[in-house]
CSV table of N, CA, C and O in Angstrom, one decimal:
chain,number,residue,atom,x,y,z
A,10,MET,N,92.1,61.4,91.9
A,10,MET,CA,92.5,62.7,91.4
A,10,MET,C,93.8,63.1,92.1
A,10,MET,O,93.9,63.2,93.3
A,11,LYS,N,94.8,63.4,91.2
A,11,LYS,CA,96.1,63.8,91.8
A,11,LYS,C,96.2,65.4,91.7
A,11,LYS,O,96.0,65.9,90.6
A,12,ILE,N,96.5,66.0,92.8
A,12,ILE,CA,96.5,67.5,92.9
A,12,ILE,C,97.9,68.0,93.4
A,12,ILE,O,98.3,67.5,94.4
A,13,LEU,N,98.4,68.9,92.6
A,13,LEU,CA,99.6,69.6,93.1
A,13,LEU,C,99.1,70.9,93.7
A,13,LEU,O,98.4,71.7,93.0
A,14,PHE,N,99.5,71.1,95.0
A,14,PHE,CA,99.1,72.4,95.7
A,14,PHE,C,100.3,73.1,96.0
A,14,PHE,O,101.1,72.6,96.8
A,15,VAL,N,100.5,74.3,95.5
A,15,VAL,CA,101.7,75.1,95.7
A,15,VAL,C,101.3,76.3,96.7
A,15,VAL,O,100.6,77.2,96.2
A,16,GLU,N,101.7,76.2,97.9
A,16,GLU,CA,101.2,77.1,98.9
A,16,GLU,C,102.3,77.3,100.0
A,16,GLU,O,102.7,76.2,100.6
A,17,ASP,N,102.7,78.5,100.3
A,17,ASP,CA,103.7,78.7,101.4
A,17,ASP,C,103.2,78.9,102.8
A,17,ASP,O,103.9,78.9,103.7
A,18,ASP,N,101.9,79.0,102.9
A,18,ASP,CA,101.3,79.1,104.3
A,18,ASP,C,100.7,77.8,104.7
A,18,ASP,O,99.7,77.3,104.2
A,19,PRO,N,101.4,77.1,105.6
A,19,PRO,CA,101.0,75.7,106.0
A,19,PRO,C,99.5,75.6,106.6
A,19,PRO,O,98.8,74.7,106.3
A,20,GLU,N,99.1,76.7,107.3
A,20,GLU,CA,97.7,76.6,107.8
A,20,GLU,C,96.7,76.7,106.7
A,20,GLU,O,95.7,76.0,106.7
A,21,TRP,N,96.9,77.6,105.8
A,21,TRP,CA,96.0,77.7,104.6
A,21,TRP,C,96.0,76.5,103.8
A,21,TRP,O,95.0,76.0,103.4
A,22,ALA,N,97.2,75.9,103.6
A,22,ALA,CA,97.3,74.7,102.8
A,22,ALA,C,96.5,73.6,103.5
A,22,ALA,O,95.7,72.9,102.8
A,23,ARG,N,96.6,73.4,104.8
A,23,ARG,CA,95.9,72.4,105.5
A,23,ARG,C,94.4,72.6,105.4
A,23,ARG,O,93.6,71.7,105.2
A,24,LEU,N,93.9,73.8,105.5
A,24,LEU,CA,92.5,74.2,105.4
A,24,LEU,C,92.0,73.8,104.0
A,24,LEU,O,90.9,73.2,103.9
A,25,VAL,N,92.7,74.2,102.9
A,25,VAL,CA,92.2,73.9,101.6
A,25,VAL,C,92.2,72.4,101.3
A,25,VAL,O,91.3,71.8,100.8
A,26,VAL,N,93.3,71.7,101.7
A,26,VAL,CA,93.4,70.2,101.6
A,26,VAL,C,92.2,69.6,102.3
A,26,VAL,O,91.5,68.7,101.7
A,27,ASP,N,91.9,70.0,103.5
A,27,ASP,CA,90.8,69.4,104.3
A,27,ASP,C,89.5,69.6,103.6
A,27,ASP,O,88.6,68.7,103.5
A,28,GLN,N,89.3,70.8,103.0
A,28,GLN,CA,88.0,71.1,102.3
A,28,GLN,C,87.9,70.3,101.1
A,28,GLN,O,86.8,69.8,100.8
A,29,VAL,N,88.9,70.2,100.3
A,29,VAL,CA,88.8,69.4,99.1
A,29,VAL,C,88.6,67.9,99.4
A,29,VAL,O,87.7,67.3,98.8
A,30,LEU,N,89.3,67.4,100.4
A,30,LEU,CA,89.1,66.0,100.8
A,30,LEU,C,87.7,65.7,101.3
A,30,LEU,O,87.2,64.6,101.3
A,31,SER,N,87.0,66.8,101.9
A,31,SER,CA,85.6,66.6,102.4
A,31,SER,C,84.7,66.2,101.2
A,31,SER,O,83.6,65.6,101.5
A,32,PHE,N,84.9,66.7,100.0
A,32,PHE,CA,84.0,66.4,98.9
A,32,PHE,C,84.7,65.5,97.9
A,32,PHE,O,84.0,65.0,97.0
A,33,GLU,N,86.0,65.3,98.0
A,33,GLU,CA,86.8,64.4,97.1
A,33,GLU,C,87.7,63.5,97.9
A,33,GLU,O,88.9,63.8,97.9
A,34,PRO,N,87.2,62.6,98.7
A,34,PRO,CA,88.0,61.8,99.7
A,34,PRO,C,89.1,61.0,99.0
A,34,PRO,O,90.1,60.7,99.7
A,35,ASP,N,89.1,60.7,97.8
A,35,ASP,CA,90.1,59.9,97.1
A,35,ASP,C,91.2,60.8,96.5
A,35,ASP,O,92.2,60.3,95.9
A,36,ALA,N,91.1,62.1,96.7
A,36,ALA,CA,92.1,63.0,96.1
A,36,ALA,C,93.5,62.7,96.8
A,36,ALA,O,93.6,62.5,98.0
A,37,GLU,N,94.5,62.8,95.9
A,37,GLU,CA,95.9,62.6,96.4
A,37,GLU,C,96.6,64.0,96.2
A,37,GLU,O,96.7,64.5,95.1
A,38,PHE,N,97.1,64.5,97.3
A,38,PHE,CA,97.8,65.8,97.3
A,38,PHE,C,99.3,65.7,97.4
A,38,PHE,O,99.8,64.9,98.1
A,39,ALA,N,100.0,66.5,96.6
A,39,ALA,CA,101.4,66.8,96.7
A,39,ALA,C,101.4,68.3,97.1
A,39,ALA,O,101.0,69.1,96.3
A,40,VAL,N,101.8,68.7,98.3
A,40,VAL,CA,101.9,70.1,98.7
A,40,VAL,C,103.3,70.5,98.7
A,40,VAL,O,104.2,69.9,99.3
A,41,THR,N,103.6,71.6,97.9
A,41,THR,CA,104.9,72.2,97.9
A,41,THR,C,104.8,73.6,98.3
A,41,THR,O,103.8,74.2,98.2
A,42,GLU,N,105.9,74.1,98.9
A,42,GLU,CA,105.8,75.4,99.5
A,42,GLU,C,106.6,76.5,98.8
A,42,GLU,O,106.6,77.6,99.2
A,43,ASN,N,107.3,76.1,97.7
A,43,ASN,CA,108.0,77.2,97.0
A,43,ASN,C,108.2,76.8,95.5
A,43,ASN,O,107.8,75.7,95.1
A,44,ARG,N,108.7,77.7,94.7
A,44,ARG,CA,108.8,77.6,93.3
A,44,ARG,C,109.7,76.3,92.9
A,44,ARG,O,109.3,75.5,92.1
A,45,ASP,N,110.8,76.2,93.5
A,45,ASP,CA,111.7,75.1,93.1
A,45,ASP,C,111.1,73.7,93.4
A,45,ASP,O,111.3,72.8,92.6
A,46,HIS,N,110.5,73.6,94.6
A,46,HIS,CA,109.8,72.3,94.9
A,46,HIS,C,108.7,72.0,93.9
A,46,HIS,O,108.5,70.9,93.5
A,47,ALA,N,107.9,73.1,93.5
A,47,ALA,CA,106.8,72.9,92.6
A,47,ALA,C,107.4,72.5,91.2
A,47,ALA,O,106.8,71.6,90.6
A,48,LEU,N,108.5,73.2,90.8
A,48,LEU,CA,109.0,72.8,89.5
A,48,LEU,C,109.5,71.4,89.5
A,48,LEU,O,109.4,70.7,88.5
A,49,GLY,N,110.1,70.9,90.6
A,49,GLY,CA,110.6,69.5,90.7
A,49,GLY,C,109.4,68.6,90.6
A,49,GLY,O,109.5,67.5,89.9
A,50,ALA,N,108.3,68.9,91.3
A,50,ALA,CA,107.1,68.0,91.3
A,50,ALA,C,106.5,67.9,89.9
A,50,ALA,O,106.2,66.9,89.4
A,51,LEU,N,106.5,69.1,89.2
A,51,LEU,CA,106.0,69.1,87.8
A,51,LEU,C,106.8,68.3,86.8
A,51,LEU,O,106.4,67.6,85.9
A,52,ALA,N,108.1,68.3,87.1
A,52,ALA,CA,109.1,67.6,86.2
A,52,ALA,C,109.0,66.1,86.3
A,52,ALA,O,109.3,65.4,85.4
A,53,HIS,N,108.6,65.6,87.5
A,53,HIS,CA,108.6,64.2,87.8
A,53,HIS,C,107.3,63.5,88.0
A,53,HIS,O,107.2,62.3,88.2
A,54,ASN,N,106.2,64.3,87.9
A,54,ASN,CA,104.9,63.7,88.1
A,54,ASN,C,103.8,64.3,87.2
A,54,ASN,O,104.1,65.4,86.6
A,55,THR,N,102.7,63.7,87.1
A,55,THR,CA,101.6,64.3,86.4
A,55,THR,C,100.4,64.5,87.4
A,55,THR,O,100.3,63.8,88.3
A,56,TYR,N,99.6,65.5,87.1
A,56,TYR,CA,98.6,65.9,88.0
A,56,TYR,C,97.3,66.2,87.2
A,56,TYR,O,97.4,66.6,86.0
A,57,ASP,N,96.2,66.0,87.8
A,57,ASP,CA,94.9,66.3,87.2
A,57,ASP,C,94.5,67.7,87.5
A,57,ASP,O,93.7,68.3,86.7
A,58,LEU,N,95.0,68.3,88.5
A,58,LEU,CA,94.7,69.7,88.9
A,58,LEU,C,95.9,70.3,89.6
A,58,LEU,O,96.6,69.6,90.4
A,59,ILE,N,96.1,71.5,89.4
A,59,ILE,CA,97.2,72.3,90.0
A,59,ILE,C,96.6,73.5,90.7
A,59,ILE,O,95.9,74.3,90.0
A,60,ILE,N,96.8,73.6,92.0
A,60,ILE,CA,96.3,74.8,92.7
A,60,ILE,C,97.6,75.6,93.1
A,60,ILE,O,98.5,75.0,93.8
A,61,CYS,N,97.7,76.8,92.7
A,61,CYS,CA,99.0,77.5,92.9
A,61,CYS,C,98.7,78.9,93.5
A,61,CYS,O,98.0,79.7,92.9
A,62,ASP,N,99.3,79.1,94.6
A,62,ASP,CA,99.4,80.5,95.2
A,62,ASP,C,100.3,81.3,94.3
A,62,ASP,O,101.4,80.7,93.9
A,63,LEU,N,100.0,82.5,94.0
A,63,LEU,CA,100.8,83.3,93.1
A,63,LEU,C,102.1,83.8,93.7
A,63,LEU,O,103.1,83.9,93.2
A,64,LYS,N,101.9,84.3,95.0
A,64,LYS,CA,103.0,84.9,95.7
A,64,LYS,C,103.7,83.9,96.6
A,64,LYS,O,103.2,83.7,97.7
A,65,ILE,N,104.7,83.3,96.1
A,65,ILE,CA,105.4,82.2,96.8
A,65,ILE,C,106.9,82.5,96.9
A,65,ILE,O,107.5,83.2,96.0
A,66,PRO,N,107.7,81.8,97.8
A,66,PRO,CA,109.1,82.0,97.8
A,66,PRO,C,109.8,81.2,96.6
A,66,PRO,O,109.2,80.3,96.1
A,67,ALA,N,111.0,81.6,96.3
A,67,ALA,CA,111.7,80.9,95.2
A,67,ALA,C,112.2,79.5,95.7
A,67,ALA,O,112.0,78.5,95.0
A,68,ASP,N,112.8,79.5,96.9
A,68,ASP,CA,113.3,78.2,97.4
A,68,ASP,C,113.4,78.4,98.9
A,68,ASP,O,113.0,79.4,99.5
A,69,GLU,N,114.0,77.4,99.6
A,69,GLU,CA,114.1,77.4,101.0
A,69,GLU,C,115.0,78.5,101.6
A,69,GLU,O,114.9,79.0,102.7
A,70,SER,N,116.0,78.8,100.8
A,70,SER,CA,117.0,79.8,101.2
A,70,SER,C,116.6,81.3,100.9
A,70,SER,O,117.2,82.2,101.4
A,71,THR,N,115.5,81.4,100.1
A,71,THR,CA,115.0,82.7,99.8
A,71,THR,C,113.5,82.8,100.2
A,71,THR,O,112.6,82.5,99.4
A,72,PRO,N,113.2,83.0,101.5
A,72,PRO,CA,111.9,82.9,102.0
A,72,PRO,C,110.9,84.0,101.6
A,72,PRO,O,109.7,83.9,101.9
A,73,GLU,N,111.4,85.1,101.0
A,73,GLU,CA,110.5,86.2,100.7
A,73,GLU,C,109.6,85.8,99.5
A,73,GLU,O,110.1,85.6,98.4
A,74,PRO,N,108.3,85.8,99.6
A,74,PRO,CA,107.4,85.5,98.5
A,74,PRO,C,107.4,86.6,97.5
A,74,PRO,O,107.5,87.8,97.8
A,75,ASP,N,107.2,86.2,96.2
A,75,ASP,CA,107.2,87.1,95.1
A,75,ASP,C,106.3,86.5,94.0
A,75,ASP,O,106.3,85.3,93.8
A,76,GLU,N,105.5,87.4,93.4
A,76,GLU,CA,104.6,86.9,92.3
A,76,GLU,C,105.4,86.3,91.1
A,76,GLU,O,104.9,85.4,90.5
A,77,ALA,N,106.6,86.7,90.9
A,77,ALA,CA,107.4,86.2,89.8
A,77,ALA,C,107.6,84.7,90.0
A,77,ALA,O,107.7,83.9,89.0
A,78,HIS,N,107.7,84.2,91.2
A,78,HIS,CA,107.9,82.8,91.4
A,78,HIS,C,106.6,81.9,91.1
A,78,HIS,O,106.7,80.8,90.6
A,79,GLY,N,105.5,82.5,91.4
A,79,GLY,CA,104.2,81.8,91.0
A,79,GLY,C,104.1,81.8,89.5
A,79,GLY,O,103.6,80.8,88.9
A,80,VAL,N,104.4,82.9,88.9
A,80,VAL,CA,104.4,83.0,87.4
A,80,VAL,C,105.3,82.0,86.8
A,80,VAL,O,105.0,81.3,85.8
A,81,ALA,N,106.5,81.8,87.4
A,81,ALA,CA,107.4,80.7,86.9
A,81,ALA,C,106.8,79.4,86.9
A,81,ALA,O,107.0,78.5,86.0
A,82,VAL,N,106.0,79.1,88.0
A,82,VAL,CA,105.3,77.8,88.1
A,82,VAL,C,104.2,77.7,87.0
A,82,VAL,O,104.1,76.7,86.3
A,83,LEU,N,103.5,78.8,86.7
A,83,LEU,CA,102.5,78.8,85.6
A,83,LEU,C,103.1,78.5,84.3
A,83,LEU,O,102.6,77.8,83.4
A,84,ASP,N,104.3,79.2,84.1
A,84,ASP,CA,105.0,79.0,82.8
A,84,ASP,C,105.4,77.5,82.7
A,84,ASP,O,105.3,76.9,81.6
A,85,ALA,N,105.9,76.9,83.8
A,85,ALA,CA,106.3,75.5,83.7
A,85,ALA,C,105.1,74.6,83.5
A,85,ALA,O,105.2,73.6,82.8
A,86,VAL,N,103.9,74.9,84.0
A,86,VAL,CA,102.7,74.1,83.7
A,86,VAL,C,102.4,74.1,82.2
A,86,VAL,O,102.1,73.1,81.6
A,87,GLU,N,102.5,75.3,81.6
A,87,GLU,CA,102.3,75.4,80.2
A,87,GLU,C,103.3,74.5,79.4
A,87,GLU,O,102.9,73.9,78.4
A,88,GLU,N,104.5,74.4,79.8
A,88,GLU,CA,105.5,73.7,79.1
A,88,GLU,C,105.5,72.2,79.5
A,88,GLU,O,105.6,71.3,78.6
A,89,LEU,N,105.3,71.8,80.7
A,89,LEU,CA,105.4,70.5,81.2
A,89,LEU,C,104.1,69.7,81.4
A,89,LEU,O,104.0,68.5,81.4
A,90,ALA,N,103.0,70.5,81.5
A,90,ALA,CA,101.7,69.9,81.8
A,90,ALA,C,100.6,70.6,81.1
A,90,ALA,O,99.5,70.9,81.6
A,91,ALA,N,100.8,70.9,79.8
A,91,ALA,CA,99.8,71.6,79.0
A,91,ALA,C,98.5,70.9,79.1
A,91,ALA,O,98.4,69.7,79.0
A,92,GLY,N,97.4,71.7,79.3
A,92,GLY,CA,96.1,71.1,79.3
A,92,GLY,C,95.6,70.8,80.7
A,92,GLY,O,94.4,70.5,80.9
A,93,THR,N,96.5,70.8,81.7
A,93,THR,CA,96.1,70.5,83.1
A,93,THR,C,95.4,71.7,83.6
A,93,THR,O,95.8,72.9,83.4
A,94,ARG,N,94.3,71.4,84.3
A,94,ARG,CA,93.5,72.5,84.9
A,94,ARG,C,94.3,73.2,86.0
A,94,ARG,O,95.0,72.5,86.8
A,95,VAL,N,94.2,74.5,86.1
A,95,VAL,CA,95.0,75.3,87.1
A,95,VAL,C,94.0,76.2,87.8
A,95,VAL,O,93.2,76.9,87.2
A,96,VAL,N,94.1,76.3,89.1
A,96,VAL,CA,93.4,77.3,90.0
A,96,VAL,C,94.5,78.1,90.6
A,96,VAL,O,95.4,77.6,91.2
A,97,VAL,N,94.4,79.4,90.4
A,97,VAL,CA,95.4,80.3,90.9
A,97,VAL,C,94.8,81.0,92.1
A,97,VAL,O,93.7,81.6,92.0
A,98,LEU,N,95.5,81.0,93.3
A,98,LEU,CA,95.1,81.7,94.5
A,98,LEU,C,95.9,82.9,94.7
A,98,LEU,O,97.1,82.9,94.5
A,99,SER,N,95.3,84.0,95.1
A,99,SER,CA,96.0,85.2,95.3
A,99,SER,C,95.2,86.1,96.2
A,99,SER,O,94.0,86.3,95.9
A,100,GLY,N,95.8,86.7,97.2
A,100,GLY,CA,95.2,87.7,98.0
A,100,GLY,C,95.5,89.1,97.6
A,100,GLY,O,95.3,90.1,98.3
A,101,TYR,N,96.0,89.2,96.4
A,101,TYR,CA,96.5,90.5,95.9
A,101,TYR,C,95.8,90.8,94.6
A,101,TYR,O,95.3,89.9,93.9
A,102,GLY,N,95.8,92.1,94.1
A,102,GLY,CA,95.2,92.5,92.9
A,102,GLY,C,96.1,92.1,91.7
A,102,GLY,O,96.8,92.9,91.1
A,103,THR,N,96.0,90.8,91.4
A,103,THR,CA,97.0,90.3,90.3
A,103,THR,C,96.3,89.9,89.0
A,103,THR,O,96.9,89.3,88.2
A,104,LEU,N,95.0,90.3,88.8
A,104,LEU,CA,94.4,90.0,87.6
A,104,LEU,C,95.1,90.5,86.4
A,104,LEU,O,95.3,89.7,85.4
A,105,PRO,N,95.7,91.7,86.3
A,105,PRO,CA,96.5,92.1,85.1
A,105,PRO,C,97.6,91.2,84.9
A,105,PRO,O,98.0,90.9,83.7
A,106,LEU,N,98.3,90.7,85.9
A,106,LEU,CA,99.4,89.8,85.8
A,106,LEU,C,98.9,88.4,85.1
A,106,LEU,O,99.7,87.8,84.4
A,107,LEU,N,97.7,88.0,85.4
A,107,LEU,CA,97.2,86.7,85.0
A,107,LEU,C,96.5,86.8,83.6
A,107,LEU,O,96.2,85.8,83.0
A,108,GLN,N,96.2,88.0,83.2
A,108,GLN,CA,95.4,88.2,81.9
A,108,GLN,C,96.0,87.4,80.8
A,108,GLN,O,95.2,86.8,80.0
A,109,PRO,N,97.3,87.4,80.5
A,109,PRO,CA,97.8,86.6,79.4
A,109,PRO,C,97.5,85.1,79.5
A,109,PRO,O,97.2,84.5,78.5
A,110,TYR,N,97.5,84.6,80.7
A,110,TYR,CA,97.2,83.2,80.9
A,110,TYR,C,95.7,82.9,80.6
A,110,TYR,O,95.4,81.9,80.1
A,111,LEU,N,94.9,83.8,81.1
A,111,LEU,CA,93.4,83.6,80.8
A,111,LEU,C,93.1,83.6,79.3
A,111,LEU,O,92.3,82.9,78.9
A,112,GLY,N,93.8,84.5,78.6
A,112,GLY,CA,93.6,84.5,77.2
A,112,GLY,C,94.0,83.2,76.5
A,112,GLY,O,93.3,82.8,75.6
A,113,ARG,N,95.1,82.7,76.9
A,113,ARG,CA,95.6,81.4,76.3
A,113,ARG,C,94.6,80.3,76.7
A,113,ARG,O,94.4,79.4,75.9
A,114,ALA,N,94.1,80.3,77.9
A,114,ALA,CA,93.2,79.2,78.3
A,114,ALA,C,91.9,79.2,77.5
A,114,ALA,O,91.3,78.2,77.2
A,115,ALA,N,91.5,80.4,77.2
A,115,ALA,CA,90.2,80.6,76.4
A,115,ALA,C,90.4,80.2,75.0
A,115,ALA,O,89.4,79.9,74.3
A,116,ALA,N,91.6,80.3,74.4
A,116,ALA,CA,91.8,80.1,73.0
A,116,ALA,C,91.6,78.6,72.6
A,116,ALA,O,91.7,77.7,73.4
């Protein structure tokens, strides 16, 4: 199973990767820490699962995380990897922001 994990907190990323590997030892992870790296990974690879933090930086020169950058990744998934399972992680009250994606997934 190939997994793209978009997460800007390296400690949290390591914890999640270790947990997934404990029950799926053959999983292959690509971990990216910002929008631009995630978009590049989506453009050049295919994944079985995408785990995406919603509040991430745009790129290396813009370290301030913003939900708009995670939404940009979700939009790219719809365009470049339609049908790929996505898990969205967020420590914020972002359900209203994700509601349109949930509706499309259920359709």
